[in-house]
Short mmCIF file of N, CA and C in Angstrom, two decimals:
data_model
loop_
_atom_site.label_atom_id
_atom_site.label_comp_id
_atom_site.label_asym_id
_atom_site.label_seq_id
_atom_site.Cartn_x
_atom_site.Cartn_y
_atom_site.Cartn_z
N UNK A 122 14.78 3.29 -2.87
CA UNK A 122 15.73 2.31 -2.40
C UNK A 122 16.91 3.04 -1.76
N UNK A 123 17.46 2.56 -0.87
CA UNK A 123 18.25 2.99 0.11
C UNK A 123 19.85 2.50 -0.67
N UNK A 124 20.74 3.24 -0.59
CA UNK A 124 22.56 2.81 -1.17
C UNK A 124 23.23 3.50 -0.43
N UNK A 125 24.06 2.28 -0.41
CA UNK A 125 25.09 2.84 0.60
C UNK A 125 25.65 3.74 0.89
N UNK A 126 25.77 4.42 -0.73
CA UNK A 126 27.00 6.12 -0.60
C UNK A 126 25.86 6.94 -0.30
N UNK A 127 24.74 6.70 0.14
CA UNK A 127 23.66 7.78 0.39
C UNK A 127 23.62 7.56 2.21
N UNK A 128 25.07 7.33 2.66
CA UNK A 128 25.51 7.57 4.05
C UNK A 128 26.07 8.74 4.40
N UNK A 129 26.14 9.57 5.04
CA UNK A 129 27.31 10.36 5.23
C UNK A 129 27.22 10.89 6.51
N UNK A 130 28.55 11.68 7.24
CA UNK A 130 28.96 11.85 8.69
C UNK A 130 27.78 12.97 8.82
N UNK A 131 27.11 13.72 10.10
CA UNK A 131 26.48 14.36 10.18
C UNK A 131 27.29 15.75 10.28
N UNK A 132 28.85 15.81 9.96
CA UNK A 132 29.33 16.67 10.04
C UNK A 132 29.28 17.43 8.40
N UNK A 133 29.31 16.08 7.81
CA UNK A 133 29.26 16.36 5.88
C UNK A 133 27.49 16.55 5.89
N UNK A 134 26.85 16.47 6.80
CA UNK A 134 25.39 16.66 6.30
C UNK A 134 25.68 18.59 6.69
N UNK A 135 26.16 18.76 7.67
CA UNK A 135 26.08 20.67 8.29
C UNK A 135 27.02 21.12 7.13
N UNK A 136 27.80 20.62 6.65
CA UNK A 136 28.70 21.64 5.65
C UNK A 136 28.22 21.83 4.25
N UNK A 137 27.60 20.90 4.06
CA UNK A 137 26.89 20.84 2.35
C UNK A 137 25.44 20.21 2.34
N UNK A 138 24.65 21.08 3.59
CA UNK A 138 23.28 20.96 3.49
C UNK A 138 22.19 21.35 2.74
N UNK A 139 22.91 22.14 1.23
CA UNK A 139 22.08 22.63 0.14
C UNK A 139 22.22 21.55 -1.02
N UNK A 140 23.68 20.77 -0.78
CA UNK A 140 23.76 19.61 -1.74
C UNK A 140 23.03 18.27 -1.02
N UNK A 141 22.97 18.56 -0.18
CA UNK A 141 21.92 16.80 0.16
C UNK A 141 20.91 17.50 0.07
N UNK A 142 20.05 18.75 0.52
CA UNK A 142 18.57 18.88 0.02
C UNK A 142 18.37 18.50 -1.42
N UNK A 143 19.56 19.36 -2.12
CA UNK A 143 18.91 18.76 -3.72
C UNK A 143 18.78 17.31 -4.04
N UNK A 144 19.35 16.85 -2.98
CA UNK A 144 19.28 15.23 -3.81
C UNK A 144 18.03 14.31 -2.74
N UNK A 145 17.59 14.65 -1.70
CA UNK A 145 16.42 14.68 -1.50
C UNK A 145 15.57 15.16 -1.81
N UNK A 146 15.33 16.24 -2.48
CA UNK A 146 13.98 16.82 -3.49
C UNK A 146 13.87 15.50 -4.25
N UNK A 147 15.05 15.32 -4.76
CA UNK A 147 15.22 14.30 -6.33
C UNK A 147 14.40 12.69 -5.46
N UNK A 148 14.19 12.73 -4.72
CA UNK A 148 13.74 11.70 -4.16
C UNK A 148 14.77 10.30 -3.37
N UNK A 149 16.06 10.86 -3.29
CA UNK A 149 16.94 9.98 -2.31
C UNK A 149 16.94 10.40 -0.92
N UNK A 150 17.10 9.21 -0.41
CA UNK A 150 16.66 9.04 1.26
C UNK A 150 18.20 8.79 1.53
N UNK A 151 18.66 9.67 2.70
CA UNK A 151 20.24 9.79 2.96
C UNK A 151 19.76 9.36 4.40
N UNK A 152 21.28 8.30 4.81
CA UNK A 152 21.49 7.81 6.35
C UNK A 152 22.27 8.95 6.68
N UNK A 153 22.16 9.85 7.93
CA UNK A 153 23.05 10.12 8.79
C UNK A 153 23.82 9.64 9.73
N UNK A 154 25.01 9.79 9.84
CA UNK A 154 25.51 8.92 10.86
C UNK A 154 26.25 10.19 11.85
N UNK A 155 26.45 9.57 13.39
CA UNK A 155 26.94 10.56 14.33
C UNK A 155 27.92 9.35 14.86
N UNK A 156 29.38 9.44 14.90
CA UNK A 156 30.42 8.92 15.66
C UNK A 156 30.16 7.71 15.31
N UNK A 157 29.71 7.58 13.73
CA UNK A 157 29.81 6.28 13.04
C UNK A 157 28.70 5.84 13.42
N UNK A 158 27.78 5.62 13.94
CA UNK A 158 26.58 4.72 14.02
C UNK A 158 25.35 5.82 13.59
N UNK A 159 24.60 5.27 12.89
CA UNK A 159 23.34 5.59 12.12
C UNK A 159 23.02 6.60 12.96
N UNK A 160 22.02 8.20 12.82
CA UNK A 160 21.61 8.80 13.70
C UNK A 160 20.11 9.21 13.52
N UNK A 161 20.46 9.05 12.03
CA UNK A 161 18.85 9.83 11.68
C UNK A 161 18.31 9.49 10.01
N UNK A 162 17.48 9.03 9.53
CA UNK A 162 17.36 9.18 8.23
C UNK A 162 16.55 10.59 7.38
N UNK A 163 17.07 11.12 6.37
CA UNK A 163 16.57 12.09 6.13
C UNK A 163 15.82 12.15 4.93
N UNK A 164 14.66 12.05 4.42
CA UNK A 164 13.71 12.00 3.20
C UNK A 164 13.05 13.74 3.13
N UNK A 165 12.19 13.60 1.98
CA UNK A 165 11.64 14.34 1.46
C UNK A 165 10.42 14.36 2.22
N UNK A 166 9.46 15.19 2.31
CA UNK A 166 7.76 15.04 2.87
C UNK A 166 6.64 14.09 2.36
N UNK A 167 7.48 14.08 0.75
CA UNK A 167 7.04 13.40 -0.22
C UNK A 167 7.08 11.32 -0.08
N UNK A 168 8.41 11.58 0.33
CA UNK A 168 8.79 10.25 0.08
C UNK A 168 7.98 9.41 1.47
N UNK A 169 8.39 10.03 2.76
CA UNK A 169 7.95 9.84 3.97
C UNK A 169 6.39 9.71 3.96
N UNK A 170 5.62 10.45 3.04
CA UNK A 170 3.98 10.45 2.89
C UNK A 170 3.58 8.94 2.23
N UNK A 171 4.45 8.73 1.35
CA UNK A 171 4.29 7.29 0.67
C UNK A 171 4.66 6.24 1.93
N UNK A 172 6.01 6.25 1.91
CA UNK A 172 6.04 5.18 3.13
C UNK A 172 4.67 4.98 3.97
N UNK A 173 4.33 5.96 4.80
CA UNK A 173 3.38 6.04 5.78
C UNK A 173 2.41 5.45 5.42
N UNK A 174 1.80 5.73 4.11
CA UNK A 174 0.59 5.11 3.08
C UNK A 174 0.40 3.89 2.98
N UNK A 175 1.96 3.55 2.28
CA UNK A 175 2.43 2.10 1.86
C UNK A 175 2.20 1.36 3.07
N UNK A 176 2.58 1.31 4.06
CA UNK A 176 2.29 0.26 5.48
C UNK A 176 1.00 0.46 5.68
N UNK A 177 0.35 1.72 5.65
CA UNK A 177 -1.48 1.66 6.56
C UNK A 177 -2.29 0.41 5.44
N UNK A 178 -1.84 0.78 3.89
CA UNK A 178 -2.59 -0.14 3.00
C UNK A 178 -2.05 -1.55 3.12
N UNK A 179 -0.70 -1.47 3.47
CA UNK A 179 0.01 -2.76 3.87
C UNK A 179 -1.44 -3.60 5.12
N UNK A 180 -1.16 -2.32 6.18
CA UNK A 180 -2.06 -3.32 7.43
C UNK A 180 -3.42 -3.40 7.05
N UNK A 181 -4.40 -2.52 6.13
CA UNK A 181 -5.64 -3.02 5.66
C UNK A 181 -5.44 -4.42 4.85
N UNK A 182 -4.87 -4.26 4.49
CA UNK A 182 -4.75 -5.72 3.49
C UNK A 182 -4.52 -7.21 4.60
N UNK A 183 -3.66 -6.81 5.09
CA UNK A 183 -3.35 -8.36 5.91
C UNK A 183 -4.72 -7.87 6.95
N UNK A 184 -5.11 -6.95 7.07
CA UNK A 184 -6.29 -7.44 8.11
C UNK A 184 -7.77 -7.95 7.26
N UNK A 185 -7.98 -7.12 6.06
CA UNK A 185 -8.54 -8.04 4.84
C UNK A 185 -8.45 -9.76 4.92
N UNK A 186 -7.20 -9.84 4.66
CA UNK A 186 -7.13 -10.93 4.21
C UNK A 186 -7.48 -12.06 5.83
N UNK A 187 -6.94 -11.80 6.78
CA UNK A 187 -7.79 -12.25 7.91
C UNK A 187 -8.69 -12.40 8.16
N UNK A 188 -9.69 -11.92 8.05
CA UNK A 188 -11.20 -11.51 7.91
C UNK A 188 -12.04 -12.74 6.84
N UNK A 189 -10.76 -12.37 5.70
CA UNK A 189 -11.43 -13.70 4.56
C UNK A 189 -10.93 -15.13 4.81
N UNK A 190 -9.72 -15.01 5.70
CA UNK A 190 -9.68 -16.62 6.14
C UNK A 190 -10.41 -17.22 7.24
N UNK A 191 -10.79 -15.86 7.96
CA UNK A 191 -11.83 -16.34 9.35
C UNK A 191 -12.76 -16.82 8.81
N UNK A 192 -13.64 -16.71 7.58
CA UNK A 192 -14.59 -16.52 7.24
C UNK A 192 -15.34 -15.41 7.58
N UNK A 193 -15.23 -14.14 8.04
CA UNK A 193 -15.71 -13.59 8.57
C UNK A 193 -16.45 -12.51 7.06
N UNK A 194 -17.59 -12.11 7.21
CA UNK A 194 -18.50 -11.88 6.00
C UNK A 194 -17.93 -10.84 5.63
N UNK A 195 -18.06 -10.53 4.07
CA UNK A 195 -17.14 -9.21 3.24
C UNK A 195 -18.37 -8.26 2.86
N UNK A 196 -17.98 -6.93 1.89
CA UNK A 196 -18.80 -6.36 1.84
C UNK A 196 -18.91 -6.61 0.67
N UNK A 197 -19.82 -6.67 -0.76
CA UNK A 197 -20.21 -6.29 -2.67
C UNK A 197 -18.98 -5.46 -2.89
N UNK A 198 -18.51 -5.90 -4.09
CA UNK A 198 -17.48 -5.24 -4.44
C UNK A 198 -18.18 -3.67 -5.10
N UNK A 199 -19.48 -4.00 -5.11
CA UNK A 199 -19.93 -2.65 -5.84
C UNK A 199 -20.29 -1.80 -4.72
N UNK A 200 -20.56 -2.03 -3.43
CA UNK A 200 -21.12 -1.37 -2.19
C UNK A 200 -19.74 -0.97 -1.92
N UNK A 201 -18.31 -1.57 -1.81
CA UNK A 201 -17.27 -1.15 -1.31
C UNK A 201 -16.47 0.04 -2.17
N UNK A 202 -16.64 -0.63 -3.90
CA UNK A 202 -16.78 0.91 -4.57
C UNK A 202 -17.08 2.12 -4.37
N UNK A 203 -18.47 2.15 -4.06
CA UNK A 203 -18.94 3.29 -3.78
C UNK A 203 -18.70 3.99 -3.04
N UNK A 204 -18.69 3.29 -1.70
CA UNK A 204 -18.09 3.76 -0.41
C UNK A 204 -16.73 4.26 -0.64
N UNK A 205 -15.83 3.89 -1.19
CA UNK A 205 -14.45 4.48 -1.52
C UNK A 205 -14.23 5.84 -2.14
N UNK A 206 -15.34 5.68 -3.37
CA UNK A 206 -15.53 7.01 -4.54
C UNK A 206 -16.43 7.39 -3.47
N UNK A 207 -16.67 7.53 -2.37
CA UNK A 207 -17.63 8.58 -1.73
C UNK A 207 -16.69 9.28 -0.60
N UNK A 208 -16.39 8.32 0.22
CA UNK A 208 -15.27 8.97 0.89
C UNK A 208 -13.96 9.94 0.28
N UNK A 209 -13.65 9.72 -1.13
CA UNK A 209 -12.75 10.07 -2.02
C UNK A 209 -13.15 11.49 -2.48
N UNK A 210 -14.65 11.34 -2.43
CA UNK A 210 -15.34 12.35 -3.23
C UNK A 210 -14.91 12.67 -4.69
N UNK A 211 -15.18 11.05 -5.18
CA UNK A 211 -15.55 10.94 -6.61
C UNK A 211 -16.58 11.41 -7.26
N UNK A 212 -16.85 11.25 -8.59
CA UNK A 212 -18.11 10.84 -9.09
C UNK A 212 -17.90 9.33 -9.33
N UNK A 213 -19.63 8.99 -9.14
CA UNK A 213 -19.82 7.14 -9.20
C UNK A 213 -19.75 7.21 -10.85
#
């Protein structure tokens, strides 16, 4: 979650850029701002990998769920299992 005091000038990001890394390791996402308006947001690799995740499963789902209001035919929940733990390279 994003808070407000996790704003700061991009001049306070160049002077104490070992104290905002630590608090992005910790998993806070800091706004930069340049001449007062937003410039850049800065996360972890970590946090940014989730986001990215979070929306692609976001858009499988609403395109899922399209598919099941078209009527359009689904796959066995046990055939789609598998296929998952296979691509995953599970064991079944």
């Amino acid at each position: 979650m994003h808070r407000t005091q996790d704003t700061y000038a991009l001049s306070h990001f160049r002077q104490h850029t070992s104290e905002h890394l630590e608090r992005i390791r910790e998993g806070r996402v800091e706004t930069i701002t340049q001449n007062g308006e937003a410039a850049m947001v800065v996360m972890s690799p970590e946090r940014y990998d989730f986001l990215v995740h979070s929306v692609e499963r976001g858009h499988l789902w609403r395109e899922a769920l399209r598919a099941y209001r078209a009527g359009e035919p689904g796959v066995p929940a046990r055939e789609a299992i598998e296929g998952l733990a296979k691509a995953l390279d599970a064991d079944s």
